[in-house]
Coordinates of C-alpha atoms in Angstrom, one line a residue:
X226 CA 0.0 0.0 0.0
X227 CA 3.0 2.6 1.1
X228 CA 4.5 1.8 -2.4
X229 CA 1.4 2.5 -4.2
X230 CA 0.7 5.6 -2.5
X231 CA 4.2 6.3 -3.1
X232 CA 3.9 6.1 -7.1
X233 CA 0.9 8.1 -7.1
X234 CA 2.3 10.8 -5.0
X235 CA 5.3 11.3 -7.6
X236 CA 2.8 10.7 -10.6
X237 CA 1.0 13.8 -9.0
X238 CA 3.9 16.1 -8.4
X239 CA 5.1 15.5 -12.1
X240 CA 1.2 16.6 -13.4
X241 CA 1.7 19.4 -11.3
X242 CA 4.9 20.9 -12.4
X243 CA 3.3 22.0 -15.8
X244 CA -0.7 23.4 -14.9
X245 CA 0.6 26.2 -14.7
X246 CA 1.2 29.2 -16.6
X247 CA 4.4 30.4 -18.1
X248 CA 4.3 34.3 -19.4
X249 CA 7.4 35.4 -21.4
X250 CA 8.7 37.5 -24.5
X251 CA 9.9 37.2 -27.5
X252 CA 12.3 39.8 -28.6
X253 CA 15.3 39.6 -31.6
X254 CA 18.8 39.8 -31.5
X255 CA 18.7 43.6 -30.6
X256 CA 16.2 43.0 -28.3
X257 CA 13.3 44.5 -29.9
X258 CA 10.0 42.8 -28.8
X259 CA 8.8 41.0 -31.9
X260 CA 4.7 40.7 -32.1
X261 CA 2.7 38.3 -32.9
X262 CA 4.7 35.4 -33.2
X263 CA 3.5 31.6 -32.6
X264 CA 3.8 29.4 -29.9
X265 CA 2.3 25.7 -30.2
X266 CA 2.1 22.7 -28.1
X267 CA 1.2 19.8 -30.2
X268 CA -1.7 20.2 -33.4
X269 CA -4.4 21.8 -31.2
X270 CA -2.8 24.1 -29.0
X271 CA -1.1 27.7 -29.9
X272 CA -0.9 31.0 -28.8
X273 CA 0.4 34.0 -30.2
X274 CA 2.5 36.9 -29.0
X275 CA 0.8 40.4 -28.4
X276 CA 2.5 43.8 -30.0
X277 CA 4.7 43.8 -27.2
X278 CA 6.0 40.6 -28.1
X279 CA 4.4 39.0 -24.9
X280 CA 2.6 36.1 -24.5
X281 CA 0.9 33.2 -21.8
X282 CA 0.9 29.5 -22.4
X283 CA -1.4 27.4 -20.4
X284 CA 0.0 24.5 -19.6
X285 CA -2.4 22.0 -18.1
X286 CA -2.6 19.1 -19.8
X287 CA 0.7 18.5 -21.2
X288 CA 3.3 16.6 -20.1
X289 CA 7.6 17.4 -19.6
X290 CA 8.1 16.0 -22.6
X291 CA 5.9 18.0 -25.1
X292 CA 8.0 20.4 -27.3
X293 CA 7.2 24.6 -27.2
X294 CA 7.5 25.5 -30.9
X295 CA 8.5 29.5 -31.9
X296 CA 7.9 30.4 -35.1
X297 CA 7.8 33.9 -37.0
X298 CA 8.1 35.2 -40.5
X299 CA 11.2 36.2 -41.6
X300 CA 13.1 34.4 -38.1
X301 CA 14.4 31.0 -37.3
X302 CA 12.1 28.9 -35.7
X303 CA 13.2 27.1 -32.3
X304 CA 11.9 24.4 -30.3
X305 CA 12.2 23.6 -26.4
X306 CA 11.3 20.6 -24.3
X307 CA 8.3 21.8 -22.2
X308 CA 10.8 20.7 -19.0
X309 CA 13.3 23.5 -19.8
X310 CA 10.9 26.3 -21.2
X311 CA 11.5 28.4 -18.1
X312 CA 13.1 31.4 -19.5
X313 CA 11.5 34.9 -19.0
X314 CA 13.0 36.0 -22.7
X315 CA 13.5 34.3 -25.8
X316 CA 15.9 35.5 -29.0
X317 CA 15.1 34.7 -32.5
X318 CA 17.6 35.1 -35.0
X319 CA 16.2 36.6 -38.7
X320 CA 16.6 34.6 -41.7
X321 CA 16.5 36.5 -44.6
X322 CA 18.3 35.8 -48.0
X323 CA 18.7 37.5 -51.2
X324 CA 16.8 36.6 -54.1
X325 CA 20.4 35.3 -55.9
X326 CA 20.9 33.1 -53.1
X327 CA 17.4 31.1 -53.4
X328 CA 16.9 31.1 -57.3
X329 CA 20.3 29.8 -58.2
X330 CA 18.8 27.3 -60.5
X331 CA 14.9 27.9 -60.9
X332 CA 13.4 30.4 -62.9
X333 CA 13.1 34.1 -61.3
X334 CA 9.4 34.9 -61.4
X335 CA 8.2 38.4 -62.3
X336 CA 6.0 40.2 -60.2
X337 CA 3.1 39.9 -62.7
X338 CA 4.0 36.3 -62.5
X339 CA 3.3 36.0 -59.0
X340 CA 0.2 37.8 -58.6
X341 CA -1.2 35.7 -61.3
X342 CA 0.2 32.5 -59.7
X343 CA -1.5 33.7 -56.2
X344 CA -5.1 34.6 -57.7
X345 CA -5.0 31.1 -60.0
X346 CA -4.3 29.2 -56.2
X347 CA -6.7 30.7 -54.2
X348 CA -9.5 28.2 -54.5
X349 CA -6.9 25.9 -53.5
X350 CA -5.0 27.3 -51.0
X351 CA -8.0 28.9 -49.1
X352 CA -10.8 26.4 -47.9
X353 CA -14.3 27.9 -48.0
X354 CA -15.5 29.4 -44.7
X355 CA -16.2 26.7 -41.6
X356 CA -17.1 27.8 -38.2
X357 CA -14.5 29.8 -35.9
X358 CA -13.7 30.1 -32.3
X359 CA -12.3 33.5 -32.0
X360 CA -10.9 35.9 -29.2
X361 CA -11.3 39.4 -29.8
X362 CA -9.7 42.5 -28.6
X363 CA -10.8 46.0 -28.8
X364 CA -9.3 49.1 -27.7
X365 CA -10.5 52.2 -28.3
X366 CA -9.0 55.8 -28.0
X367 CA -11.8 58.9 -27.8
X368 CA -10.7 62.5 -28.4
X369 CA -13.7 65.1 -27.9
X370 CA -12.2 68.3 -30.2
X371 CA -15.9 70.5 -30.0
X372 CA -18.8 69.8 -27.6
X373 CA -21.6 72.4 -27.2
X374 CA -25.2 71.7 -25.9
X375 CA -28.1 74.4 -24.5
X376 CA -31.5 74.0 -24.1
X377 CA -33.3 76.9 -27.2
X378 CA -36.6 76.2 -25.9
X379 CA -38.8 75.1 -23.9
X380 CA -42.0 75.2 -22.6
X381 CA -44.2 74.1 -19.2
X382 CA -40.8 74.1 -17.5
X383 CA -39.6 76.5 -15.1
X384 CA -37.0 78.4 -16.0
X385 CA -34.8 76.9 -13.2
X386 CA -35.1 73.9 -14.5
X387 CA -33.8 74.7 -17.8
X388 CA -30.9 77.1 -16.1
X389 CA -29.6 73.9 -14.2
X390 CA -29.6 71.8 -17.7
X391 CA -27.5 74.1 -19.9
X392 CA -25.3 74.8 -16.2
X393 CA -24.8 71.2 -16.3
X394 CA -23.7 70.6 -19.9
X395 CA -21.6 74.0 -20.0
X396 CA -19.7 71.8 -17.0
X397 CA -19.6 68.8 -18.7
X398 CA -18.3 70.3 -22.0
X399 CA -15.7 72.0 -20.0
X400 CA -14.7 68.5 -18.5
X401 CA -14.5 66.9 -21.9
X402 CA -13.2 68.9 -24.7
X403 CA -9.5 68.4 -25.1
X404 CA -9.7 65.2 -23.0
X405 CA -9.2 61.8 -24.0
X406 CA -10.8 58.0 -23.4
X407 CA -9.8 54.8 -23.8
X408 CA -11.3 51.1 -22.6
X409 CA -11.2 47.6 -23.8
X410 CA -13.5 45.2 -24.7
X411 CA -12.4 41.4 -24.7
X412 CA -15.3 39.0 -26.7
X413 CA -14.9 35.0 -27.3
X414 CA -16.8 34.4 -29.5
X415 CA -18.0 31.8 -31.7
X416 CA -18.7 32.2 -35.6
X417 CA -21.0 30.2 -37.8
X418 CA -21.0 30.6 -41.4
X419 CA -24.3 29.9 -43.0
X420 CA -24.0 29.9 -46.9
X421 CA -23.3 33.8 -47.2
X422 CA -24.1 35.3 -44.0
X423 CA -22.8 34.6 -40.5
X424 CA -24.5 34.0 -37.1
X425 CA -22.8 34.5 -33.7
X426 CA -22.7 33.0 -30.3
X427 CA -21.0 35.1 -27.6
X428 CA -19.2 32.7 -24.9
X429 CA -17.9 35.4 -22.8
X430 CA -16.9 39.3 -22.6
X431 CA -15.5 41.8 -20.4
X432 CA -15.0 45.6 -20.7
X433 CA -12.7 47.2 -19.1
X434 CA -13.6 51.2 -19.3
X435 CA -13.9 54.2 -16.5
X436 CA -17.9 54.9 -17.1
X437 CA -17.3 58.6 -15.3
X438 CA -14.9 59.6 -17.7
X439 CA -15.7 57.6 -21.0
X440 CA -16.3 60.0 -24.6
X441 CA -17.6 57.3 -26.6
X442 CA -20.3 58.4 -28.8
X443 CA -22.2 56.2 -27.5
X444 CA -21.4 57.5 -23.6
X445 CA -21.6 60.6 -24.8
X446 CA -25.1 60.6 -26.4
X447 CA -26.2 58.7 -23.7
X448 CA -25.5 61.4 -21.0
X449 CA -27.0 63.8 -22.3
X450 CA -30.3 61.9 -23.0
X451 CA -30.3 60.8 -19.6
X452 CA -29.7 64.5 -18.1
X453 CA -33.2 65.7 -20.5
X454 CA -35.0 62.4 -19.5
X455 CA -34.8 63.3 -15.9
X456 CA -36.7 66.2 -16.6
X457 CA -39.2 64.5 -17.9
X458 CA -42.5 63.2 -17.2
X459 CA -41.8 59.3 -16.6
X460 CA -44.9 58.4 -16.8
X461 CA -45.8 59.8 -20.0
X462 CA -45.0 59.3 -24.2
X463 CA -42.6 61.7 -26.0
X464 CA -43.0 62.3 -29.8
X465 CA -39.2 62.8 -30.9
X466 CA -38.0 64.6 -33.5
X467 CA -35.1 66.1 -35.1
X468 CA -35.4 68.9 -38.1
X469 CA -38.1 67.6 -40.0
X470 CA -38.2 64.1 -39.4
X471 CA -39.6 62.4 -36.5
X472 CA -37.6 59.6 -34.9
X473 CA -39.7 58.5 -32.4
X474 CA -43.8 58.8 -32.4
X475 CA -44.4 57.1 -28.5
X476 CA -40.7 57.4 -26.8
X477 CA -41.7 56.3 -22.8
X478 CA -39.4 57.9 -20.9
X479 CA -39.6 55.2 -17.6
X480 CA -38.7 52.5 -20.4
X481 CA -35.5 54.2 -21.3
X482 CA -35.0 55.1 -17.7
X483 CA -35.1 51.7 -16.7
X484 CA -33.1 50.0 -19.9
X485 CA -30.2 52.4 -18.7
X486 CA -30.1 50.9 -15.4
X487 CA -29.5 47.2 -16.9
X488 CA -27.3 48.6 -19.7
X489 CA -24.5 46.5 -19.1
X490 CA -25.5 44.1 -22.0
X491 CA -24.0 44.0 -25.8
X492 CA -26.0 43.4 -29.5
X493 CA -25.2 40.5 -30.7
X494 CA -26.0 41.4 -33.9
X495 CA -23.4 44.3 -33.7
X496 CA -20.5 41.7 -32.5
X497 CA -21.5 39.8 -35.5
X498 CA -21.6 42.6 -38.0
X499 CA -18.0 43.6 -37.1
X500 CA -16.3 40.2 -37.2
X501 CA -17.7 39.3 -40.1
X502 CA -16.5 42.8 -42.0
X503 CA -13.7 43.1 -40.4
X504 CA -12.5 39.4 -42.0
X505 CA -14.0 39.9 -45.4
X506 CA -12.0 43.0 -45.1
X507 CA -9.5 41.3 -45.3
X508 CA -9.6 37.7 -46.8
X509 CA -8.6 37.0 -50.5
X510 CA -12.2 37.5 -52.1
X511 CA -13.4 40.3 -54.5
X512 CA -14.6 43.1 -53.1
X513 CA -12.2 43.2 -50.3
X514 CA -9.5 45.7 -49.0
X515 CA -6.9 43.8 -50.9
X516 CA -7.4 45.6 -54.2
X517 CA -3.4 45.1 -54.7
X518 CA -3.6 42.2 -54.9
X519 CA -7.2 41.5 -57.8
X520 CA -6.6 44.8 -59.1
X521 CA -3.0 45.3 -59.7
X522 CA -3.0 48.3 -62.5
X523 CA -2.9 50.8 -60.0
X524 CA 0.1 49.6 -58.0
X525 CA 3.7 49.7 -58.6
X526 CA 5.6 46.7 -57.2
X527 CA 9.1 45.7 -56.2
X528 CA 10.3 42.0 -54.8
X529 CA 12.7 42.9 -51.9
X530 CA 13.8 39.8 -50.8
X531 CA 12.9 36.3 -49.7
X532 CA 11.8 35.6 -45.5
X533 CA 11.4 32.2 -44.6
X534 CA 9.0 30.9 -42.5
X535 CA 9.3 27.1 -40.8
X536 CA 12.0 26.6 -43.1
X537 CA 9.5 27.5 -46.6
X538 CA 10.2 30.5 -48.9
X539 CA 8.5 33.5 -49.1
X540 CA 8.8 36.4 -51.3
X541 CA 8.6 39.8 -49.6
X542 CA 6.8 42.1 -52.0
X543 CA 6.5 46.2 -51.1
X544 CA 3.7 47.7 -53.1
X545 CA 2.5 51.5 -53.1
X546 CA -0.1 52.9 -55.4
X547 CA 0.5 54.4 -58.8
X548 CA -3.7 55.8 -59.1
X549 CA -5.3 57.8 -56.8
X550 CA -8.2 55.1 -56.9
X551 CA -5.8 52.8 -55.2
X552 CA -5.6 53.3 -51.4
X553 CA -2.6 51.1 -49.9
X554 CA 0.8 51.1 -49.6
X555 CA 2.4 47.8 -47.5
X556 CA 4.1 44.4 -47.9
X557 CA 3.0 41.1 -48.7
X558 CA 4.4 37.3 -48.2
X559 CA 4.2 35.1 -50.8
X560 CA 5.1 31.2 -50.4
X561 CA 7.2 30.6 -52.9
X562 CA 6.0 26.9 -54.0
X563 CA 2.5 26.9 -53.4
X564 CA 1.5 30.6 -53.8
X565 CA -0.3 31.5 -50.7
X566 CA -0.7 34.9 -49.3
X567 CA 1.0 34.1 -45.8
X568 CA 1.2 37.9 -44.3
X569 CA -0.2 41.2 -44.9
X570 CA 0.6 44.4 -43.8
X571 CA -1.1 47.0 -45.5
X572 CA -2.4 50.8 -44.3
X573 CA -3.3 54.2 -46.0
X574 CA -1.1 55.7 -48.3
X575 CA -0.2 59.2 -48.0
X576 CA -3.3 61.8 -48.6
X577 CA -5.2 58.4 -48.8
X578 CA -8.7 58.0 -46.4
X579 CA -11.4 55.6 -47.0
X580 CA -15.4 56.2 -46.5
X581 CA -16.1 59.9 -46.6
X582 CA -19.9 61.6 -45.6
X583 CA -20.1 65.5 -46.0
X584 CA -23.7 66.5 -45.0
X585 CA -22.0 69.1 -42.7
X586 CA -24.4 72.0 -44.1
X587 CA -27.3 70.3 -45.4
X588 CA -27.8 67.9 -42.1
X589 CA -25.7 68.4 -39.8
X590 CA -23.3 65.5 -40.0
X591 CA -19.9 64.4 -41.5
X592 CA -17.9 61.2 -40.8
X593 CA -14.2 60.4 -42.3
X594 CA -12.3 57.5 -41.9
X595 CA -8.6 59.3 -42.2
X596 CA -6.5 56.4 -40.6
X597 CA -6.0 52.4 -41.6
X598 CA -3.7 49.6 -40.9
X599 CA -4.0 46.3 -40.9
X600 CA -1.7 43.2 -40.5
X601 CA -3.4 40.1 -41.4
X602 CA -1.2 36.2 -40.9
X603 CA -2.6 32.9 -42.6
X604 CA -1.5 29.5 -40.9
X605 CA -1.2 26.4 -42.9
X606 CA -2.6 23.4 -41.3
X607 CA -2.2 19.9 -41.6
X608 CA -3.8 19.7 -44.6
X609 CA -1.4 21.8 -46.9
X610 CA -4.2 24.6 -46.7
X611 CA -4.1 28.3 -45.6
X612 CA -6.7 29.4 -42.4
X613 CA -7.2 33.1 -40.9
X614 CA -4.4 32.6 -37.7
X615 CA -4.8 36.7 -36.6
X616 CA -6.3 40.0 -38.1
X617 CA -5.3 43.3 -36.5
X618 CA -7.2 46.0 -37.8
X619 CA -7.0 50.3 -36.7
X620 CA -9.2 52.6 -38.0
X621 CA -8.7 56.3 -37.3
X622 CA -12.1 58.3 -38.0
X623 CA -13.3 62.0 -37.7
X624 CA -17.3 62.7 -36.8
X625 CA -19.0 66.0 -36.3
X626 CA -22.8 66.1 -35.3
X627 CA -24.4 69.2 -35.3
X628 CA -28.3 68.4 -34.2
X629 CA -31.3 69.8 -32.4
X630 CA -33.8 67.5 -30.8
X631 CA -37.5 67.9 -29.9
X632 CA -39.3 66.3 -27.6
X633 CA -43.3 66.8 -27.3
X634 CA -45.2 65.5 -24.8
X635 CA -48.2 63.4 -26.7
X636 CA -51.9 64.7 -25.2
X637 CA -53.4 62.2 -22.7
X638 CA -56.7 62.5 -20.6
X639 CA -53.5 63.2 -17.8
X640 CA -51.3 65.7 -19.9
X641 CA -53.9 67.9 -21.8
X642 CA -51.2 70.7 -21.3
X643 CA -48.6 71.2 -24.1
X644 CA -45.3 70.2 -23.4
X645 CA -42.0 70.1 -25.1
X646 CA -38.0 70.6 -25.0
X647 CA -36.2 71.5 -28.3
X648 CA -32.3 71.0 -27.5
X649 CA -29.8 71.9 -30.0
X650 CA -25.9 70.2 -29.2
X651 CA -22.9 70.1 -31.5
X652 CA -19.8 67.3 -30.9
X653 CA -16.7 67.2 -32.5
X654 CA -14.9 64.4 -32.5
X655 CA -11.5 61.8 -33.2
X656 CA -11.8 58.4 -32.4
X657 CA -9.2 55.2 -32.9
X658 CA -10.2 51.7 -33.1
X659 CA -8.5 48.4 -33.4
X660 CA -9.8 45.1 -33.0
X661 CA -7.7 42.2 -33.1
X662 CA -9.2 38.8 -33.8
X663 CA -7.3 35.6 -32.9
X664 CA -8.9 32.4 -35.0
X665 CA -9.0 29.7 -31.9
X666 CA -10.1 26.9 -33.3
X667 CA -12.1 26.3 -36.8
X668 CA -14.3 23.6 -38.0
X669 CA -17.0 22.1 -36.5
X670 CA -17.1 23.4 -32.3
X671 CA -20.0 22.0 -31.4
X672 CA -22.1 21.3 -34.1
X673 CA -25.2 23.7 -34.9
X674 CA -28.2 22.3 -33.2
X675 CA -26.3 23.4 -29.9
X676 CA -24.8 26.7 -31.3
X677 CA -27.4 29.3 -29.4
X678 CA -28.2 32.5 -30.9
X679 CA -29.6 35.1 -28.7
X680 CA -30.2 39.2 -29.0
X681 CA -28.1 40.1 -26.5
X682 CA -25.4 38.6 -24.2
X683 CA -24.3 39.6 -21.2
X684 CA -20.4 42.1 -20.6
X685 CA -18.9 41.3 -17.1
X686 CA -17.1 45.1 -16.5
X687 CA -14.2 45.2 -14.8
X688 CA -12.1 47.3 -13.2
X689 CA -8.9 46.3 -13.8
X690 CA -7.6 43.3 -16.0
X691 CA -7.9 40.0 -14.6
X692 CA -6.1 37.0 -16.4
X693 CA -8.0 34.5 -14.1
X694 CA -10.9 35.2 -16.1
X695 CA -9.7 33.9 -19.3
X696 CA -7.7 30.9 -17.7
X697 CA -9.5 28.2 -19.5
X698 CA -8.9 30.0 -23.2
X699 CA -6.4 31.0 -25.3
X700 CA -6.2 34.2 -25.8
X701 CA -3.9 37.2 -26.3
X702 CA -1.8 38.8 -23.4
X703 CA -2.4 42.3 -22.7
X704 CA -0.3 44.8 -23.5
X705 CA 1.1 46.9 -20.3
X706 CA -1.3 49.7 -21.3
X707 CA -4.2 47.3 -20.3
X708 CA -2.4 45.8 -17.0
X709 CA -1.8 49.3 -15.9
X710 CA -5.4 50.2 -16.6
X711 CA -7.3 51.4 -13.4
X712 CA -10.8 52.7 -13.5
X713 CA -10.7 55.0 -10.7

């Protein structure tokens, strides 16, 4: 019996010595972080670095003898027993060659060559769409430039009333222009494609944001509804209009009232909506972002060298565009034997933006998107074929609202008095926003009688990050900014 107990007490402690998890970085030889680099255990396990060049492994589950493999475009790839991946830091060394020193003996492709060679292989090195597991991260950054707000009219309020509004607001506006906002929202999510559309189910989600001080537009909007709502008559209807258009015939003010108070939920419609753009964005259909690559007349193109990447070729092509109908300037990876697209970093061009709305004058309103970048890595399985690994995607856009808003109390056998608040308010505004989508796990997750669709889905806020939350998942490491986060 003593010996038994004695086996299964070692057995234990050697399970034991890897649940646990290991946190570290990546950097190269000059000790730059390097981000979003790949870190696998086995087929069905792998993380990636974050842009910080950080990353967690969970270990549970494996055993000492399982091998950590680091791999990066345009770097030598290492490998360590599980045992003896302890350090803190890890080097990788570049590996970079000339074109002369690859294409001794084969035939030097032109760039036309190549771009033909990657649109002819697509079919095949792309598999049509299957259901994703993803983790996404998004931070956004809110700059209010312009805020102004006052009550123009008004009447069956006391003029108190409407002196403590527009005191209020000339506060607030004081407290946000020239001040900036930032939180995070983590979503795991899973995706299901349905011939062309998508449907979502959202397994968990956190935000991590300082409520008191967020400029959202969202926030933003919503503040100064709420500050006119409580003003209001809860217990009746409010026609709402703005101009000449009327937005809302029976608005009931102790609805809204009470929807704010249990606000903390998301759309899952929305979640869905921006996954599934932000990945046709960038995937190698038509229609896409990736003009430069299906549309190559408006690009100029120059082959600057050959990265490897697990030991396989890929030529680094630099493009920049030649019309101003063509938006990008960037790099792309191209496996040299099989033709995939392996990387892509792409962003605006110089005096480039993307959508553009200028009603500024005719209804109050103009929207530019004056900022994009976007770095997209494809992962070959063990099928010889090429899935989504990681999309990170920044947009940089300008909004200015310029608005008034009526509301009219509707006539009841109550309120036989007339009633109503026209506001007018003005916000100027620069907002950044990157999401960054790691592909988990694709194919089927848990078939699609049990994948459960609902409206909304519940966001745990937070206020500060907490890793125990995601302990079961693989997900990305946060960047300091997010560690150092505080919400008070």
């Amino acid at each position: 019996m003593k010996k038994i107990t004695l086996i299964l007490t070692f057995l234990l402690i050697g399970n034991t010595v890897f649940c646990q998890t290991i946190t570290g970085k990546i950097v190269d030889i000059d000790n730059n972080p390097i981000p979003y680099v790949t870190l696998q255990i086995g087929p069905n396990y792998g993380v990636i670095t974050n842009e910080e060049g950080v990353f967690t492994l969970e270990t549970d589950n494996f055993s000492d003898s399982d091998n950590v493999s680091i791999s990066c475009l345009g770097y030598k790839s290492l490998e360590f027993q599980l045992s003896t991946f302890t350090k803190p830091t890890y080097v990788l060394e570049d590996s970079i060659s000339e074109l002369s020193e690859v294409f001794i003996t084969n035939k030097l492709l032109s760039i036309e060559e190549i771009l033909e060679n990657v649109r002819a292989n697509i079919s095949k090195n792309y598999p049509v769409n299957d259901n994703q597991r993803i983790f996404m991260r998004e931070s956004s950054n809110f700059n209010i430039k312009d805020f102004d707000f006052e009550v123009s009219k008004s009447s069956n309020f006391n003029r108190a009333t409407i002196k403590d509004i527009n005191k209020n607001f000339e506060t607030m506006s004081q407290l946000m222009v020239n001040n900036n906002s930032k939180f995070y929202e983590d979503t795991l999510l899973d995706l299901l494609h349905i011939a062309d559309s998508t449907q979502s189910q959202i397994i968990k989600a956190t935000k991590l944001v300082n409520i008191e001080k967020d400029l959202s537009t969202d926030a933003v909007n919503g503040k100064l509804i709420k500050s006119v709502l409580n003003v209001l008559d809860s217990s009746a209807t409010y026609k709402l209009k703005t101009s000449i258009f009327t937005i809302e015939d029976s608005l009931k003010v102790g609805k809204i009232i009470k929807e704010d108070s249990d606000s903390k939920k998301g759309k899952t419609t929305v979640i869905n909506n921006k996954v599934s753009r932000i990945i046709r964005n960038n995937s190698l259909v038509e229609n896409s972002n990736l003009d430069f690559i299906f549309e190559d007349k408006g690009y100029e193109y120059s082959i600057d060298g050959i990265s490897y990447l697990n030991d396989e070729a890929t030529y680094s092509i630099s493009f920049n565009p030649t019309k101003r109908s063509a938006k990008y300037t960037g790099k792309m990876y191209v496996n040299t034997s099989d033709f995939a697209v392996v990387k892509l970093e792409y962003e605006f061009a110089e005096n480039r933006t993307g959508s553009k709305m200028n009603l500024k004058f005719l209804a109050g309103f103009k929207f530019e998107e004056n900022a994009y970048r976007s770095t997209v890595i494809f992962k070959k399985n063990e099928n010889a074929v090429y899935d989504l690994y990681f999309i990170s995607q920044e947009n940089g856009n300008y909004v200015y609202i310029n608005r008034s808003l009526k509301f009219i109390r509707n006539n009841t056998a109550e309120h036989t008095d007339k009633q109503q608040l026209k506001l007018k308010f003005m916000i100027e505004q620069d907002y950044i926003a990157k999401s960054e989508l790691f592909f988990i796990n694709k194919g089927s997750l848990q078939g699609d009688s049990a994948f459960k669709i609902t409206n909304e889905y519940p966001i745990s806020y937070i206020s500060k990050y907490d890793s125990s939350i995601w302990k079961d998942y693989s997900v990305l490491s946060p960047v300091q900014e997010i560690i150092n986060y505080q919400t008070n």
